[in-house]
CSV table of C-alpha atoms in Angstrom, one decimal:
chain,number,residue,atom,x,y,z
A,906,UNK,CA,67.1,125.2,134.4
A,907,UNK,CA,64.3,127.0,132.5
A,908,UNK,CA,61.0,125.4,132.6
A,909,UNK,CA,58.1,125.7,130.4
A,910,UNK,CA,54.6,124.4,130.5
A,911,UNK,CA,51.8,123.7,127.9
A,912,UNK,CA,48.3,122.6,128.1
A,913,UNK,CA,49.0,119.6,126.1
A,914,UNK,CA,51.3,117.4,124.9
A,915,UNK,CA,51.0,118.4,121.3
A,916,UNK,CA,52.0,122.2,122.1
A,917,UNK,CA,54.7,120.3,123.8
A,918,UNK,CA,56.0,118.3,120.8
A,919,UNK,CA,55.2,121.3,118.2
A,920,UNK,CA,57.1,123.6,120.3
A,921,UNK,CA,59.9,121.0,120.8
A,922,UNK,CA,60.3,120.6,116.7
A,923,UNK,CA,60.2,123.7,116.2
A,924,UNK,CA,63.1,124.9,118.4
A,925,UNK,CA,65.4,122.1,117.0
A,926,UNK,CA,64.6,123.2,113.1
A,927,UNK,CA,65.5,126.6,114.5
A,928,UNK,CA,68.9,125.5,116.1
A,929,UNK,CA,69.2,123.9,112.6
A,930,UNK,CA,68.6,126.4,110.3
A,931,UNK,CA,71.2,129.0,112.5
A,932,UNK,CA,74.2,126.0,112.4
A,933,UNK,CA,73.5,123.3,109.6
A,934,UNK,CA,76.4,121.5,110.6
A,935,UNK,CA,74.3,121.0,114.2
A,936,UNK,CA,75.9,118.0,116.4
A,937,UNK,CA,72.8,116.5,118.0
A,938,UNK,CA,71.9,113.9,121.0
A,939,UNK,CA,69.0,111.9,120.1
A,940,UNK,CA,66.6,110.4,122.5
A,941,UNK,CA,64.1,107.2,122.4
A,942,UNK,CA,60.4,106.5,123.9
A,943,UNK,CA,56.9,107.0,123.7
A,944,UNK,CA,57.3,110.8,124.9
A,945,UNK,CA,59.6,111.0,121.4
A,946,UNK,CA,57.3,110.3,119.2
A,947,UNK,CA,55.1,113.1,118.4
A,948,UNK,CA,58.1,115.2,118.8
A,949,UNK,CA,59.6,113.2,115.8
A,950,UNK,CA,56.5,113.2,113.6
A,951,UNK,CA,56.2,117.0,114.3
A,952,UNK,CA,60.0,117.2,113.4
A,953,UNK,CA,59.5,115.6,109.7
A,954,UNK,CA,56.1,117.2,109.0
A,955,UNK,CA,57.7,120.8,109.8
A,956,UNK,CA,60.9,120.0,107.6
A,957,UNK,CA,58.8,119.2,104.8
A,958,UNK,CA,57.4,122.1,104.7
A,959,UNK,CA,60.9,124.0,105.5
A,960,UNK,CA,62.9,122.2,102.7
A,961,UNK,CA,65.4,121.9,105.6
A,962,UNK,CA,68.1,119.8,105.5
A,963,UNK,CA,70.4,117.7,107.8
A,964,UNK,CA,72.9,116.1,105.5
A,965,UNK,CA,75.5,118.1,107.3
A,966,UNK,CA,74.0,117.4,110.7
A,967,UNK,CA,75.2,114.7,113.0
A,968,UNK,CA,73.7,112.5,115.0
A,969,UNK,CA,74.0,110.9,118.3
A,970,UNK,CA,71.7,108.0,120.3
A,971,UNK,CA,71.8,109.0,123.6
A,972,UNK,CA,71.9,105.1,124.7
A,973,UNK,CA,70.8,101.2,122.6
A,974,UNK,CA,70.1,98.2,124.8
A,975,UNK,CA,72.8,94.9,125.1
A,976,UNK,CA,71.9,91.5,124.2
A,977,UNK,CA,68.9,92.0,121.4
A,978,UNK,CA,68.7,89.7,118.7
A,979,UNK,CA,70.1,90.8,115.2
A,980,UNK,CA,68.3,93.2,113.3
A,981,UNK,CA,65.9,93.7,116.4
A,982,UNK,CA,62.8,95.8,116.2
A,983,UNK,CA,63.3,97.0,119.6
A,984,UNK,CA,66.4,98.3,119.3
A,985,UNK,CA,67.1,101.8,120.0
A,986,UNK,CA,68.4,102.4,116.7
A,987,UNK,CA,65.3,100.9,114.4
A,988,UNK,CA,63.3,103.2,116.8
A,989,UNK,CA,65.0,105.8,115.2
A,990,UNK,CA,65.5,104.7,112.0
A,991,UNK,CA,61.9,104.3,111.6
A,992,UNK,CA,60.9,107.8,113.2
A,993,UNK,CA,63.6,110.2,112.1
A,994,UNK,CA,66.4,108.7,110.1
A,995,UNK,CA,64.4,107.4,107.0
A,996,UNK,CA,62.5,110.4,107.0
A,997,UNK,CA,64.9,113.0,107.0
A,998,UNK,CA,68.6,113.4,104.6
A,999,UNK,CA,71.2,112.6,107.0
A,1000,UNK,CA,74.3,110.6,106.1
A,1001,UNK,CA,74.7,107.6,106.9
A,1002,UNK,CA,78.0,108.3,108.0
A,1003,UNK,CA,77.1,111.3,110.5
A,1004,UNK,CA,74.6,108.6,112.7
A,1005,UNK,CA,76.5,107.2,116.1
A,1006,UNK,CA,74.9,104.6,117.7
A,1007,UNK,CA,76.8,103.1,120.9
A,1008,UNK,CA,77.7,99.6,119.7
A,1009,UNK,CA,76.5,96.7,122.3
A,1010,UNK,CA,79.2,93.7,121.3
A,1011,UNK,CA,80.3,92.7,124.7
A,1012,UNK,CA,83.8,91.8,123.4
A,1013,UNK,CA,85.5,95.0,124.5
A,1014,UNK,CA,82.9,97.2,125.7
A,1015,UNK,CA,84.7,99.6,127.4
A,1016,UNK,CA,86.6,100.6,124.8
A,1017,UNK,CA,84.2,100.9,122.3
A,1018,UNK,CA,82.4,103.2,125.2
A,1019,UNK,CA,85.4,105.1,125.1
A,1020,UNK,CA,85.1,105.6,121.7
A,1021,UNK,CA,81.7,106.7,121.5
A,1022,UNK,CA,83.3,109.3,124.1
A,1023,UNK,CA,86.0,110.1,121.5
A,1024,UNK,CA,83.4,110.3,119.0
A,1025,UNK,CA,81.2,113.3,120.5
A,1026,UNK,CA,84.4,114.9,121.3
A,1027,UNK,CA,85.8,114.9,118.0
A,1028,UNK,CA,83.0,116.1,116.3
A,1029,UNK,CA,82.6,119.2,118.2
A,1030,UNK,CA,80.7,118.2,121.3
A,1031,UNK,CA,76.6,117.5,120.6
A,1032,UNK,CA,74.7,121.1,120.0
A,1033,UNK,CA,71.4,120.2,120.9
A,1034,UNK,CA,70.5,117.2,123.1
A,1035,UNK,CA,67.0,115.9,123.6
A,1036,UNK,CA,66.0,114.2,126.6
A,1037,UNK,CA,62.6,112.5,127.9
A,1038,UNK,CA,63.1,111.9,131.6
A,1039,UNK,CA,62.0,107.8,133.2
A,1040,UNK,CA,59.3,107.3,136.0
A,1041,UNK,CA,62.5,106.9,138.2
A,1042,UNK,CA,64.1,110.0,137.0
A,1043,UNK,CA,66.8,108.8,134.6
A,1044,UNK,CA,67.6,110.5,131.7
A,1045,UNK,CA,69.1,108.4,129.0
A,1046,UNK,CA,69.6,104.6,131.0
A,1047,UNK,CA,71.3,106.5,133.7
A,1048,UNK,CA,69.6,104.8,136.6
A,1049,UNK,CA,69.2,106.2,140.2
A,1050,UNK,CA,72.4,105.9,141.9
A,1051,UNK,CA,74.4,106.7,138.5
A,1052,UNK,CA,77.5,109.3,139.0
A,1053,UNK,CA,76.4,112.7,138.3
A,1054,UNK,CA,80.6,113.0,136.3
A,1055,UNK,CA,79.4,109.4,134.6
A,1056,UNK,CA,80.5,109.0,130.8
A,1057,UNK,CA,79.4,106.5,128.3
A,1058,UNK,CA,79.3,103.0,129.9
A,1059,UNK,CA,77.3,99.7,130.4
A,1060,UNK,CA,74.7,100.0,133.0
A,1061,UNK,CA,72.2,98.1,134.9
A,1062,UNK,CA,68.6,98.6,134.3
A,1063,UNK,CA,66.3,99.2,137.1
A,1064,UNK,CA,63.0,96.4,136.8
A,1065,UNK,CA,60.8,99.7,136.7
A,1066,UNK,CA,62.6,100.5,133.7
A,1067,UNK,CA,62.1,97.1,132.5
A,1068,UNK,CA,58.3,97.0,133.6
A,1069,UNK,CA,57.8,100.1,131.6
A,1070,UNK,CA,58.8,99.0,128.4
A,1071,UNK,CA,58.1,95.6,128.8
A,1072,UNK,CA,55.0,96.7,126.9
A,1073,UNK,CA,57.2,97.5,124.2
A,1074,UNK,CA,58.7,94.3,123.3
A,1075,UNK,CA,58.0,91.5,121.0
A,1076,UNK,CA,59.1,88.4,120.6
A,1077,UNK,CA,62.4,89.2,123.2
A,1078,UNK,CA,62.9,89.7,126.8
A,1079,UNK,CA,63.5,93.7,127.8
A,1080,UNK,CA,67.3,93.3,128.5
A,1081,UNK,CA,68.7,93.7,131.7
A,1082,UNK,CA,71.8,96.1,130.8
A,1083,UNK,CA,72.8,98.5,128.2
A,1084,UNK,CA,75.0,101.3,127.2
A,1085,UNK,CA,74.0,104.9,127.7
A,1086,UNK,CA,75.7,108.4,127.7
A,1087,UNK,CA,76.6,109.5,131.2
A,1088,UNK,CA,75.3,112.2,132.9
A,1089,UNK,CA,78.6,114.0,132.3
A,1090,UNK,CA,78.8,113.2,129.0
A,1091,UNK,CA,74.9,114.8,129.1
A,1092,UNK,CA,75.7,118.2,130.7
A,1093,UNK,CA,78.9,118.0,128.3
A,1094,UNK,CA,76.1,119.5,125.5
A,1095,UNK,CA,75.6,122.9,124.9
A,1096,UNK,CA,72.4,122.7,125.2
A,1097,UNK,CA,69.9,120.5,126.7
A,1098,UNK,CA,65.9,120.1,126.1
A,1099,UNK,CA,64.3,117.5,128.6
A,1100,UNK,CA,60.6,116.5,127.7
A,1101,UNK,CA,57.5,115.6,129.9
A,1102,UNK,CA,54.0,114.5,129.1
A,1103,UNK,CA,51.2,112.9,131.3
A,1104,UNK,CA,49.7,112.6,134.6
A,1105,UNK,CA,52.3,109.0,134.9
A,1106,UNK,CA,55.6,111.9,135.2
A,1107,UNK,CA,53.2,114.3,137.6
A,1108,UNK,CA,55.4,113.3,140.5
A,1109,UNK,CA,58.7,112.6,139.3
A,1110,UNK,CA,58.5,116.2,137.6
A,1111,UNK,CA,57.6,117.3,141.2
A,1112,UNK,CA,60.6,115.4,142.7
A,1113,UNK,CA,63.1,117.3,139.6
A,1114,UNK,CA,62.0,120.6,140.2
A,1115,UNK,CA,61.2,120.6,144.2
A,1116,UNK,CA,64.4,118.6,145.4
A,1117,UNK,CA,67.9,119.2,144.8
A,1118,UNK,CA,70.8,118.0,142.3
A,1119,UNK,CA,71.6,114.6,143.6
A,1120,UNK,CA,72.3,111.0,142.2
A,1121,UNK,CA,68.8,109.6,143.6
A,1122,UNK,CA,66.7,111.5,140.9
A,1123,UNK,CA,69.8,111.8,137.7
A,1124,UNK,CA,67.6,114.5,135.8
A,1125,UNK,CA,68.0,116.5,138.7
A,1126,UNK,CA,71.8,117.2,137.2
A,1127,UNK,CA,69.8,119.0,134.5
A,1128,UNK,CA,69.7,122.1,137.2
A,1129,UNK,CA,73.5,122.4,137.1
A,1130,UNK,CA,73.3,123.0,133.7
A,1131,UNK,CA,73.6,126.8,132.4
A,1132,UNK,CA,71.3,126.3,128.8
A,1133,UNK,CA,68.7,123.9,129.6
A,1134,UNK,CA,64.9,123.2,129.7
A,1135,UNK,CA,62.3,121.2,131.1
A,1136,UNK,CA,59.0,121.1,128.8
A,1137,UNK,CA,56.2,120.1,130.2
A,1138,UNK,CA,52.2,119.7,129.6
A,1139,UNK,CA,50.2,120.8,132.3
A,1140,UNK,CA,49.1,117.0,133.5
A,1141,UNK,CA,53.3,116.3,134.0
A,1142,UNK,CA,53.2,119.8,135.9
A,1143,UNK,CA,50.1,119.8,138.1
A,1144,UNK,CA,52.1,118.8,141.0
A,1145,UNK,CA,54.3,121.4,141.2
């Protein structure tokens, strides 16, 4: 795993944007894994202020949410998927047709897990995934403890997960379970770009780069994989 540092978090979301218009511009049929939360955003405002002035588009891109959360009312505002409607999808010229999002109807999850699976696979695999990485170390809502050769599946979220985005929410409860891509279905990409900004990720950063691969801390997988990177600003890095 390559790591790179900035001094700030902006170099870190400019430089971020930038690498994905480039993947985009070499295949504009790029396959590509989508991640939500606060460490997102100025990636994504970076991302449609530099395609404006590109005249890029991603009509014949796809696009994959790396996980959405079980139990939110209709039409939620928390959802995964209005985060990123509202940050990338109504800014940019995708299809309609070429965005996944896992579905959450309990009434035969697992298959429709499977066939989010079946859904990545059939369209090529995901080019270029984008990750941010929890306090805890989980990359999508892989939790500590989560199989390292995990696919898409409902999972359990940890209450540190929930007490960090508890913030977040109005009007619901944070749910207590959702469906994410594994950590296998993760690695599956062909490449992978894991994001950290601020003093808060300072030691789980440490924990990632210090310690080995192992379930405890899931990003650590990231190490196993041949094209990835970890980006950080230099208050996420100042502990290693």
């Amino acid at each position: 795993m390559e790591i790179k540092v900035f001094n700030t978090a902006v170099e870190v979301s400019e430089f971020v944007a930038k690498k994905l218009i480039e993947r985009v511009k070499s295949k504009s049929n790029l396959n590509i894994g989508f991640a939500t939360g606060r460490t997102m955003d100025a990636i994504y405002l970076n991302l449609i202020n530099n395609v404006k002035t590109e005249s890029l588009s991603f009509k014949d891109c796809k696009a994959f949410a790396v996980d959405e959360y079980i139990g939110l009312q209709k039409d939620s505002s928390n959802s995964f998927e209005h985060y990123l409607n509202l940050h990338v999808f109504d800014n940019l010229d995708f299809e309609k047709s070429n965005i996944f999002i896992p579905e959450t109807s309990l009434e035969a999850i697992d298959e429709k897990c499977q066939e989010y699976e079946l859904k990545i696979k059939n369209a090529g695999g995901i080019d270029f995934q984008l990750l941010g990485v929890g306090l805890n170390g989980h990359i999508g809502l892989n939790e500590p403890g989560s199989s390292l050769d995990s696919r898409t599946r409902i999972v359990a979220l940890n209450s540190s997960t929930r007490n960090s985005n508890k913030a977040l929410f109005r009007n619901e409860s944070v749910p207590t379970v959702a469906v994410t891509m594994g950590i296998g279905t993760i690695l599956d990409a062909k490449e992978c770009c894991m994001v950290a900004t601020g003093e808060t990720k300072a030691e789980i950063v440490q924990k990632i780069i210090n310690g080995d691969v192992n379930s405890k801390v899931p990003a650590t997988a990231l190490k196993q994989h041949k094209n990835s990177v970890l980006i950080l600003d230099k208050n996420a890095a100042k502990l290693i």
